[in-house]
Amino acid sequence: RQLAPALQLAQPQPQLLASLLQLIQALALEALRAQLDAGPSGSLSWRESGAASLGGFHAVPLDARFRAERWPVLMWQPAQQALAPIAQLRDVVLPLTALGMLCAALIGFTQVRRIMNPLQQLAAATRRIAARDFGARIDVQANDEFGELADAFNGMSDRLGRQFHALGALAQIDSVILSKVDIDRIGAIVVGRMREVVHGRAWMLLLPDEAHPGHYYARTADSSAGSLTGREFALSDQEMQEMSRAPQGVAMGPNTVRPTIASLTSVDPEDMFVLPILLEGTLGGMIVVGGTRRGGPDADEIALLQDLGDRVAVALATTARDRELYRRAHFDPLTQLPNRLLFLDELGRELARA
């Protein structure tokens, strides 16, 4: 009864009326009435000849103004046509979702590799350092936290290597001093370990010539400034005083303010670092490193060189003490002439040589 007005409005359009009649026949009228009684609007769905349809209705109230029954307005559409936008959206969203997940997986894999590669290098380098291979380095070319970590680790490895080699040299020198002081052997140990302690192109140890005060003879590493091995360097009193007043060492060269000691320019004319070895405030020797970085070695390298210099100073002081004890034991304190002990000592040496 409530659909009758709608049928009357649809009479001028025979095709619409026929479709509406087919709809009415297909619908359960009782269910439609129940929905109209339940509320002024609602939705419907049904199947006709195997095709699904979707519809909606709304009752237009007319009783307040026209004193008539309300008119239900009903609209429907085939489900395939109504859901076509959703299907189209699904056809677009699903491939995009799959593509997005694939891109996310690729990005995640790349980030994992980017993180794991430095960590693997760090683990391998740590194992090498544990095996006392202090040449281990991490090669990470990145301007981020991993690059900073690689630089810090490489610096730590370099410092550990220098400190380890310096400790080995100090222990070796101490054993020589405790057994029997041999300046030549100690000098060989120092120049051999200096290249492991400080960066440079030439490494040299200057030891005093007892017969000629102010003269120092050179000991060099095998392949550094080899032509200077055994050469004597003469320093003026002013140069010796200047070096004695610089216990932390002096950086010399054309790029520095301090004048270069003239006799040492043959070691490296560009840049040098000279560390004095002091014995009771006097210049007992020098450690010379050529080809250093501008401004000289860093603080850690200078500290390691000072440790080596201190051991050389102990060896020189011990040698001087032994020489003085020998002189006092074998020379008369008044006449300074050889005594009986010296005669017996020299006799024993000649007999052993024969």
mmCIF file of C-alpha atoms in Angstrom:
data_model
loop_
_atom_site.group_PDB
_atom_site.id
_atom_site.type_symbol
_atom_site.label_atom_id
_atom_site.label_comp_id
_atom_site.label_asym_id
_atom_site.label_seq_id
_atom_site.Cartn_x
_atom_site.Cartn_y
_atom_site.Cartn_z
ATOM 1 C CA ARG A 1 0.000 0.000 0.000
ATOM 2 C CA GLN A 2 2.817 2.370 0.872
ATOM 3 C CA LEU A 3 4.521 1.752 -2.500
ATOM 4 C CA ALA A 4 1.375 2.681 -4.454
ATOM 5 C CA PRO A 5 2.184 6.422 -4.711
ATOM 6 C CA ALA A 6 5.615 5.585 -6.047
ATOM 7 C CA LEU A 7 3.945 3.329 -8.635
ATOM 8 C CA GLN A 8 1.648 6.141 -9.642
ATOM 9 C CA LEU A 9 4.627 8.501 -10.150
ATOM 10 C CA ALA A 10 6.373 5.831 -12.216
ATOM 11 C CA GLN A 11 3.409 5.324 -14.595
ATOM 12 C CA PRO A 12 4.618 7.877 -17.202
ATOM 13 C CA GLN A 13 7.775 5.736 -17.596
ATOM 14 C CA PRO A 14 6.785 2.210 -18.672
ATOM 15 C CA GLN A 15 10.340 0.757 -18.528
ATOM 16 C CA LEU A 16 10.901 2.026 -14.989
ATOM 17 C CA LEU A 17 7.503 0.745 -13.979
ATOM 18 C CA ALA A 18 8.266 -2.689 -15.383
ATOM 19 C CA SER A 19 11.561 -2.847 -13.535
ATOM 20 C CA LEU A 20 9.898 -1.696 -10.335
ATOM 21 C CA LEU A 21 7.217 -4.334 -10.695
ATOM 22 C CA GLN A 22 9.850 -6.988 -11.205
ATOM 23 C CA LEU A 23 11.599 -5.720 -8.088
ATOM 24 C CA ILE A 24 8.401 -5.872 -6.095
ATOM 25 C CA GLN A 25 7.822 -9.389 -7.266
ATOM 26 C CA ALA A 26 11.352 -10.405 -6.328
ATOM 27 C CA LEU A 27 11.333 -8.721 -2.946
ATOM 28 C CA ALA A 28 9.749 -10.102 0.089
ATOM 29 C CA LEU A 29 7.047 -7.491 0.653
ATOM 30 C CA GLU A 30 6.644 -8.454 4.219
ATOM 31 C CA ALA A 31 10.336 -7.863 4.867
ATOM 32 C CA LEU A 32 10.115 -4.484 3.147
ATOM 33 C CA ARG A 33 7.136 -3.510 5.240
ATOM 34 C CA ALA A 34 8.938 -4.615 8.352
ATOM 35 C CA GLN A 35 11.890 -2.413 7.470
ATOM 36 C CA LEU A 36 9.614 0.535 6.674
ATOM 37 C CA ASP A 37 7.903 0.077 9.995
ATOM 38 C CA ALA A 38 11.247 -0.173 11.771
ATOM 39 C CA GLY A 39 12.597 3.117 10.430
ATOM 40 C CA PRO A 40 12.354 5.775 7.745
ATOM 41 C CA SER A 41 15.385 4.487 5.827
ATOM 42 C CA GLY A 42 17.355 1.337 5.247
ATOM 43 C CA SER A 43 19.185 -0.842 2.764
ATOM 44 C CA LEU A 44 18.277 -3.969 0.867
ATOM 45 C CA SER A 45 20.098 -6.652 -1.078
ATOM 46 C CA TRP A 46 18.722 -9.475 -3.187
ATOM 47 C CA ARG A 47 19.522 -11.784 -6.043
ATOM 48 C CA GLU A 48 17.477 -12.023 -9.202
ATOM 49 C CA SER A 49 18.267 -14.505 -11.992
ATOM 50 C CA GLY A 50 21.681 -15.098 -10.392
ATOM 51 C CA ALA A 51 22.587 -11.392 -10.396
ATOM 52 C CA ALA A 52 23.001 -9.577 -7.089
ATOM 53 C CA SER A 53 21.499 -6.135 -6.559
ATOM 54 C CA LEU A 54 21.921 -3.531 -3.862
ATOM 55 C CA GLY A 55 19.386 -0.917 -2.924
ATOM 56 C CA GLY A 56 18.345 1.622 -0.385
ATOM 57 C CA PHE A 57 15.108 3.331 0.568
ATOM 58 C CA HIS A 58 13.992 6.403 2.434
ATOM 59 C CA ALA A 59 10.467 7.344 3.426
ATOM 60 C CA VAL A 60 9.485 10.962 2.652
ATOM 61 C CA PRO A 61 7.064 12.185 5.365
ATOM 62 C CA LEU A 62 3.997 13.946 3.903
ATOM 63 C CA ASP A 63 1.438 13.694 6.682
ATOM 64 C CA ALA A 64 2.448 16.944 8.413
ATOM 65 C CA ARG A 65 1.829 19.151 5.394
ATOM 66 C CA PHE A 66 -0.281 17.180 2.941
ATOM 67 C CA ARG A 67 -2.134 14.883 5.310
ATOM 68 C CA ALA A 68 -0.997 11.931 3.242
ATOM 69 C CA GLU A 69 0.869 8.749 3.783
ATOM 70 C CA ARG A 70 4.619 8.914 3.525
ATOM 71 C CA TRP A 71 6.215 8.045 0.213
ATOM 72 C CA PRO A 72 9.066 5.577 0.262
ATOM 73 C CA VAL A 73 11.773 6.416 -2.270
ATOM 74 C CA LEU A 74 13.628 3.302 -3.406
ATOM 75 C CA MET A 75 16.842 3.217 -5.428
ATOM 76 C CA TRP A 76 18.828 0.157 -6.460
ATOM 77 C CA GLN A 77 21.739 -0.809 -8.611
ATOM 78 C CA PRO A 78 23.395 -4.053 -9.710
ATOM 79 C CA ALA A 79 25.970 -5.120 -7.158
ATOM 80 C CA GLN A 80 28.636 -5.466 -9.821
ATOM 81 C CA GLN A 81 28.164 -1.875 -10.886
ATOM 82 C CA ALA A 82 27.887 -0.574 -7.323
ATOM 83 C CA LEU A 83 31.029 -2.366 -6.189
ATOM 84 C CA ALA A 84 33.048 -1.592 -9.313
ATOM 85 C CA PRO A 85 34.993 1.298 -7.676
ATOM 86 C CA ILE A 86 35.935 -0.974 -4.788
ATOM 87 C CA ALA A 87 37.132 -3.639 -7.205
ATOM 88 C CA GLN A 88 39.135 -1.061 -9.120
ATOM 89 C CA LEU A 89 40.623 0.229 -5.890
ATOM 90 C CA ARG A 90 41.485 -3.317 -4.856
ATOM 91 C CA ASP A 91 43.196 -3.936 -8.181
ATOM 92 C CA VAL A 92 45.364 -0.864 -7.543
ATOM 93 C CA VAL A 93 45.914 -1.144 -3.781
ATOM 94 C CA LEU A 94 46.956 -4.785 -3.668
ATOM 95 C CA PRO A 95 49.818 -4.436 -6.209
ATOM 96 C CA LEU A 96 50.923 -1.177 -4.573
ATOM 97 C CA THR A 97 50.869 -2.856 -1.165
ATOM 98 C CA ALA A 98 52.929 -5.771 -2.472
ATOM 99 C CA LEU A 99 55.360 -3.360 -4.143
ATOM 100 C CA GLY A 100 55.657 -1.337 -0.945
ATOM 101 C CA MET A 101 56.353 -4.457 1.112
ATOM 102 C CA LEU A 102 58.992 -5.534 -1.420
ATOM 103 C CA CYS A 103 60.662 -2.108 -1.291
ATOM 104 C CA ALA A 104 60.560 -2.176 2.509
ATOM 105 C CA ALA A 105 62.174 -5.629 2.500
ATOM 106 C CA LEU A 106 64.908 -4.468 0.110
ATOM 107 C CA ILE A 107 65.576 -1.341 2.180
ATOM 108 C CA GLY A 108 65.646 -3.397 5.373
ATOM 109 C CA PHE A 109 68.057 -5.899 3.828
ATOM 110 C CA THR A 110 70.313 -3.076 2.646
ATOM 111 C CA GLN A 111 70.296 -1.442 6.071
ATOM 112 C CA VAL A 112 71.035 -4.747 7.777
ATOM 113 C CA ARG A 113 74.000 -5.322 5.471
ATOM 114 C CA ARG A 114 75.148 -1.745 6.021
ATOM 115 C CA ILE A 115 75.068 -2.323 9.774
ATOM 116 C CA MET A 116 76.431 -5.868 9.803
ATOM 117 C CA ASN A 117 79.423 -5.247 7.512
ATOM 118 C CA PRO A 118 81.138 -2.745 9.866
ATOM 119 C CA LEU A 119 80.297 -4.935 12.843
ATOM 120 C CA GLN A 120 81.845 -7.956 11.141
ATOM 121 C CA GLN A 121 84.956 -5.932 10.341
ATOM 122 C CA LEU A 122 85.072 -4.750 13.960
ATOM 123 C CA ALA A 123 84.808 -8.313 15.272
ATOM 124 C CA ALA A 124 87.542 -9.544 12.904
ATOM 125 C CA ALA A 125 89.852 -6.639 13.774
ATOM 126 C CA THR A 126 89.254 -7.224 17.488
ATOM 127 C CA ARG A 127 90.284 -10.860 17.108
ATOM 128 C CA ARG A 128 93.450 -9.776 15.270
ATOM 129 C CA ILE A 129 94.331 -7.329 18.047
ATOM 130 C CA ALA A 130 93.749 -10.077 20.612
ATOM 131 C CA ALA A 131 96.350 -12.074 18.648
ATOM 132 C CA ARG A 132 98.754 -9.084 18.964
ATOM 133 C CA ASP A 133 98.310 -8.044 15.360
ATOM 134 C CA PHE A 134 98.058 -4.312 15.923
ATOM 135 C CA GLY A 135 98.040 -3.556 12.214
ATOM 136 C CA ALA A 136 94.340 -4.413 12.091
ATOM 137 C CA ARG A 137 92.260 -1.641 10.578
ATOM 138 C CA ILE A 138 88.581 -1.110 9.761
ATOM 139 C CA ASP A 139 87.867 0.306 6.317
ATOM 140 C CA VAL A 140 84.502 2.075 6.584
ATOM 141 C CA GLN A 141 84.039 5.026 4.244
ATOM 142 C CA ALA A 142 81.018 6.683 5.816
ATOM 143 C CA ASN A 143 80.274 10.035 7.415
ATOM 144 C CA ASP A 144 78.118 8.649 10.196
ATOM 145 C CA GLU A 145 78.450 6.884 13.507
ATOM 146 C CA PHE A 146 80.084 3.841 11.901
ATOM 147 C CA GLY A 147 82.719 6.059 10.281
ATOM 148 C CA GLU A 148 83.450 7.674 13.641
ATOM 149 C CA LEU A 149 83.622 4.237 15.264
ATOM 150 C CA ALA A 150 86.060 3.022 12.574
ATOM 151 C CA ASP A 151 88.291 6.081 12.998
ATOM 152 C CA ALA A 152 88.280 5.687 16.791
ATOM 153 C CA PHE A 153 89.065 1.967 16.533
ATOM 154 C CA ASN A 154 91.895 2.528 14.044
ATOM 155 C CA GLY A 155 93.383 5.207 16.298
ATOM 156 C CA MET A 156 93.094 2.902 19.301
ATOM 157 C CA SER A 157 94.747 0.051 17.393
ATOM 158 C CA ASP A 158 97.599 2.328 16.329
ATOM 159 C CA ARG A 159 98.160 3.581 19.882
ATOM 160 C CA LEU A 160 97.992 0.073 21.334
ATOM 161 C CA GLY A 161 100.530 -1.136 18.796
ATOM 162 C CA ARG A 162 102.952 1.673 19.579
ATOM 163 C CA GLN A 163 102.555 1.204 23.317
ATOM 164 C CA PHE A 164 102.976 -2.557 23.032
ATOM 165 C CA HIS A 165 106.162 -2.226 20.981
ATOM 166 C CA ALA A 166 107.457 0.442 23.364
ATOM 167 C CA LEU A 167 106.836 -1.804 26.371
ATOM 168 C CA GLY A 168 108.652 -4.631 24.601
ATOM 169 C CA ALA A 169 111.607 -2.351 23.911
ATOM 170 C CA LEU A 170 111.675 -1.121 27.519
ATOM 171 C CA ALA A 171 111.589 -4.664 28.858
ATOM 172 C CA GLN A 172 114.380 -5.662 26.481
ATOM 173 C CA ILE A 173 116.507 -2.691 27.534
ATOM 174 C CA ASP A 174 115.855 -3.388 31.212
ATOM 175 C CA SER A 175 117.064 -6.961 30.789
ATOM 176 C CA VAL A 176 120.270 -5.691 29.166
ATOM 177 C CA ILE A 177 120.811 -3.158 31.961
ATOM 178 C CA LEU A 178 120.233 -5.771 34.678
ATOM 179 C CA SER A 179 122.545 -8.319 33.089
ATOM 180 C CA LYS A 180 125.417 -6.222 31.792
ATOM 181 C CA VAL A 181 125.234 -2.711 30.465
ATOM 182 C CA ASP A 182 126.022 -2.730 26.756
ATOM 183 C CA ILE A 183 125.468 0.711 25.255
ATOM 184 C CA ASP A 184 125.869 -0.503 21.694
ATOM 185 C CA ARG A 185 123.265 -3.206 22.164
ATOM 186 C CA ILE A 186 120.886 -0.806 23.900
ATOM 187 C CA GLY A 187 121.351 1.685 21.073
ATOM 188 C CA ALA A 188 120.532 -1.013 18.516
ATOM 189 C CA ILE A 189 117.360 -1.900 20.423
ATOM 190 C CA VAL A 190 116.247 1.734 20.647
ATOM 191 C CA VAL A 191 116.745 2.601 16.972
ATOM 192 C CA GLY A 192 115.153 -0.688 15.952
ATOM 193 C CA ARG A 193 112.008 0.025 17.985
ATOM 194 C CA MET A 194 111.710 3.748 17.286
ATOM 195 C CA ARG A 195 110.087 3.169 13.907
ATOM 196 C CA GLU A 196 107.406 1.107 15.654
ATOM 197 C CA VAL A 197 106.761 3.886 18.154
ATOM 198 C CA VAL A 198 106.696 7.088 16.105
ATOM 199 C CA HIS A 199 105.873 7.878 12.488
ATOM 200 C CA GLY A 200 108.646 9.319 10.354
ATOM 201 C CA ARG A 201 111.160 8.765 7.567
ATOM 202 C CA ALA A 202 114.422 8.588 9.556
ATOM 203 C CA TRP A 203 115.160 7.475 13.103
ATOM 204 C CA MET A 204 118.488 8.100 14.821
ATOM 205 C CA LEU A 205 120.018 7.884 18.300
ATOM 206 C CA LEU A 206 122.930 10.164 19.164
ATOM 207 C CA LEU A 207 125.213 8.919 21.954
ATOM 208 C CA PRO A 208 128.083 10.884 23.492
ATOM 209 C CA ASP A 209 131.680 10.381 22.425
ATOM 210 C CA GLU A 210 133.567 10.122 25.709
ATOM 211 C CA ALA A 211 136.870 11.067 24.085
ATOM 212 C CA HIS A 212 135.498 14.275 22.549
ATOM 213 C CA PRO A 213 133.058 16.284 24.699
ATOM 214 C CA GLY A 214 130.317 17.910 22.644
ATOM 215 C CA HIS A 215 130.587 15.224 19.965
ATOM 216 C CA TYR A 216 127.895 12.591 19.434
ATOM 217 C CA TYR A 217 128.034 9.546 17.201
ATOM 218 C CA ALA A 218 124.941 8.290 15.398
ATOM 219 C CA ARG A 219 123.157 4.980 15.451
ATOM 220 C CA THR A 220 120.376 4.570 12.907
ATOM 221 C CA ALA A 221 117.863 1.929 11.919
ATOM 222 C CA ASP A 222 118.849 -0.406 9.110
ATOM 223 C CA SER A 223 117.023 1.491 6.352
ATOM 224 C CA SER A 224 116.670 4.969 7.812
ATOM 225 C CA ALA A 225 119.421 7.498 7.196
ATOM 226 C CA GLY A 226 121.786 4.584 6.700
ATOM 227 C CA SER A 227 124.573 6.804 5.358
ATOM 228 C CA LEU A 228 124.720 8.575 8.738
ATOM 229 C CA THR A 229 125.444 5.467 10.785
ATOM 230 C CA GLY A 230 128.600 6.006 12.837
ATOM 231 C CA ARG A 231 128.875 9.627 11.832
ATOM 232 C CA GLU A 232 129.823 12.150 14.492
ATOM 233 C CA PHE A 233 127.887 15.362 15.056
ATOM 234 C CA ALA A 234 129.473 18.301 16.849
ATOM 235 C CA LEU A 235 127.212 20.654 18.795
ATOM 236 C CA SER A 236 128.185 24.071 20.056
ATOM 237 C CA ASP A 237 127.797 24.992 23.706
ATOM 238 C CA GLN A 238 124.822 27.202 22.833
ATOM 239 C CA GLU A 239 123.086 24.375 20.996
ATOM 240 C CA MET A 240 123.708 21.989 23.860
ATOM 241 C CA GLN A 241 122.292 24.478 26.351
ATOM 242 C CA GLU A 242 119.259 25.082 24.173
ATOM 243 C CA MET A 243 118.552 21.367 23.933
ATOM 244 C CA SER A 244 119.047 20.926 27.680
ATOM 245 C CA ARG A 245 116.338 23.532 28.306
ATOM 246 C CA ALA A 246 113.801 21.620 26.186
ATOM 247 C CA PRO A 247 113.117 18.314 27.971
ATOM 248 C CA GLN A 248 109.881 17.855 25.977
ATOM 249 C CA GLY A 249 111.765 17.934 22.680
ATOM 250 C CA VAL A 250 112.079 20.457 19.872
ATOM 251 C CA ALA A 251 110.388 20.426 16.464
ATOM 252 C CA MET A 252 112.783 21.822 13.861
ATOM 253 C CA GLY A 253 112.684 22.630 10.169
ATOM 254 C CA PRO A 254 111.857 25.436 7.740
ATOM 255 C CA ASN A 255 108.228 25.441 8.918
ATOM 256 C CA THR A 256 109.074 25.977 12.580
ATOM 257 C CA VAL A 257 110.088 29.054 14.528
ATOM 258 C CA ARG A 258 113.051 27.457 16.308
ATOM 259 C CA PRO A 259 116.343 27.448 14.408
ATOM 260 C CA THR A 260 117.562 24.109 13.171
ATOM 261 C CA ILE A 261 120.739 22.686 14.651
ATOM 262 C CA ALA A 262 123.065 23.063 11.698
ATOM 263 C CA SER A 263 124.779 19.712 12.065
ATOM 264 C CA LEU A 264 121.477 17.798 12.014
ATOM 265 C CA THR A 265 120.062 19.200 8.767
ATOM 266 C CA SER A 266 121.429 16.182 6.900
ATOM 267 C CA VAL A 267 118.985 13.901 8.742
ATOM 268 C CA ASP A 268 115.918 15.524 7.186
ATOM 269 C CA PRO A 269 115.981 19.089 5.891
ATOM 270 C CA GLU A 270 112.196 19.439 5.952
ATOM 271 C CA ASP A 271 110.958 18.475 9.411
ATOM 272 C CA MET A 272 112.687 16.959 12.414
ATOM 273 C CA PHE A 273 111.932 16.276 16.036
ATOM 274 C CA VAL A 274 114.829 16.180 18.499
ATOM 275 C CA LEU A 275 114.333 14.828 22.026
ATOM 276 C CA PRO A 276 117.220 15.405 24.464
ATOM 277 C CA ILE A 277 118.437 12.663 26.802
ATOM 278 C CA LEU A 278 119.392 14.452 29.994
ATOM 279 C CA LEU A 279 121.848 13.251 32.620
ATOM 280 C CA GLU A 280 121.675 15.382 35.759
ATOM 281 C CA GLY A 281 120.655 18.417 33.739
ATOM 282 C CA THR A 282 123.313 17.991 31.049
ATOM 283 C CA LEU A 283 122.865 16.733 27.503
ATOM 284 C CA GLY A 284 123.767 13.048 27.463
ATOM 285 C CA GLY A 285 122.380 12.168 24.039
ATOM 286 C CA MET A 286 119.508 12.820 21.640
ATOM 287 C CA ILE A 287 116.737 10.973 19.855
ATOM 288 C CA VAL A 288 116.193 12.382 16.352
ATOM 289 C CA VAL A 289 113.174 11.588 14.152
ATOM 290 C CA GLY A 290 113.099 12.965 10.620
ATOM 291 C CA GLY A 291 110.092 13.378 8.358
ATOM 292 C CA THR A 292 107.568 13.844 11.129
ATOM 293 C CA ARG A 293 104.221 15.467 10.677
ATOM 294 C CA ARG A 294 104.202 19.236 10.783
ATOM 295 C CA GLY A 295 104.501 20.300 14.399
ATOM 296 C CA GLY A 296 106.272 17.094 15.426
ATOM 297 C CA PRO A 297 104.945 13.853 16.930
ATOM 298 C CA ASP A 298 101.775 13.814 18.991
ATOM 299 C CA ALA A 299 101.705 13.645 22.777
ATOM 300 C CA ASP A 300 101.496 9.839 22.910
ATOM 301 C CA GLU A 301 104.493 9.428 20.603
ATOM 302 C CA ILE A 302 106.533 11.946 22.591
ATOM 303 C CA ALA A 303 105.702 10.090 25.833
ATOM 304 C CA LEU A 304 106.876 6.794 24.321
ATOM 305 C CA LEU A 305 110.072 8.402 23.033
ATOM 306 C CA GLN A 306 110.685 9.846 26.485
ATOM 307 C CA ASP A 307 110.392 6.361 27.992
ATOM 308 C CA LEU A 308 113.024 5.114 25.563
ATOM 309 C CA GLY A 309 115.192 8.135 26.325
ATOM 310 C CA ASP A 310 114.891 7.499 30.052
ATOM 311 C CA ARG A 311 116.110 3.934 29.618
ATOM 312 C CA VAL A 312 119.066 5.158 27.564
ATOM 313 C CA ALA A 313 119.816 7.719 30.300
ATOM 314 C CA VAL A 314 119.785 4.946 32.922
ATOM 315 C CA ALA A 315 122.152 2.890 30.779
ATOM 316 C CA LEU A 316 124.499 5.863 30.292
ATOM 317 C CA ALA A 317 124.449 6.659 34.018
ATOM 318 C CA THR A 318 125.128 3.016 34.878
ATOM 319 C CA THR A 319 128.002 2.918 32.407
ATOM 320 C CA ALA A 320 129.475 6.103 33.890
ATOM 321 C CA ARG A 321 129.128 4.686 37.405
ATOM 322 C CA ASP A 322 130.784 1.407 36.438
ATOM 323 C CA ARG A 323 133.593 3.307 34.745
ATOM 324 C CA GLU A 324 134.110 5.413 37.856
ATOM 325 C CA LEU A 325 134.120 2.359 40.119
ATOM 326 C CA TYR A 326 136.615 0.671 37.864
ATOM 327 C CA ARG A 327 138.848 3.746 37.908
ATOM 328 C CA ARG A 328 138.716 3.988 41.686
ATOM 329 C CA ALA A 329 139.514 0.310 42.080
ATOM 330 C CA HIS A 330 142.423 0.225 39.629
ATOM 331 C CA PHE A 331 144.063 3.662 40.030
ATOM 332 C CA ASP A 332 145.748 5.123 43.064
ATOM 333 C CA PRO A 333 143.595 7.961 44.470
ATOM 334 C CA LEU A 334 146.643 10.153 45.172
ATOM 335 C CA THR A 335 148.957 9.586 42.239
ATOM 336 C CA GLN A 336 146.271 8.468 39.761
ATOM 337 C CA LEU A 337 148.705 5.786 38.628
ATOM 338 C CA PRO A 338 147.671 2.208 37.881
ATOM 339 C CA ASN A 339 147.795 -0.074 40.914
ATOM 340 C CA ARG A 340 148.320 -3.785 41.460
ATOM 341 C CA LEU A 341 144.672 -4.660 40.682
ATOM 342 C CA LEU A 342 144.878 -3.026 37.270
ATOM 343 C CA PHE A 343 148.112 -4.929 36.559
ATOM 344 C CA LEU A 344 146.504 -8.230 37.506
ATOM 345 C CA ASP A 345 143.391 -7.361 35.491
ATOM 346 C CA GLU A 346 145.367 -6.530 32.355
ATOM 347 C CA LEU A 347 147.522 -9.621 32.837
ATOM 348 C CA GLY A 348 144.423 -11.808 33.031
ATOM 349 C CA ARG A 349 143.045 -10.270 29.828
ATOM 350 C CA GLU A 350 146.278 -10.845 27.923
ATOM 351 C CA LEU A 351 146.478 -14.421 29.098
ATOM 352 C CA ALA A 352 142.863 -15.016 28.071
ATOM 353 C CA ARG A 353 143.520 -13.461 24.654
ATOM 354 C CA ALA A 354 146.642 -15.631 24.185
#
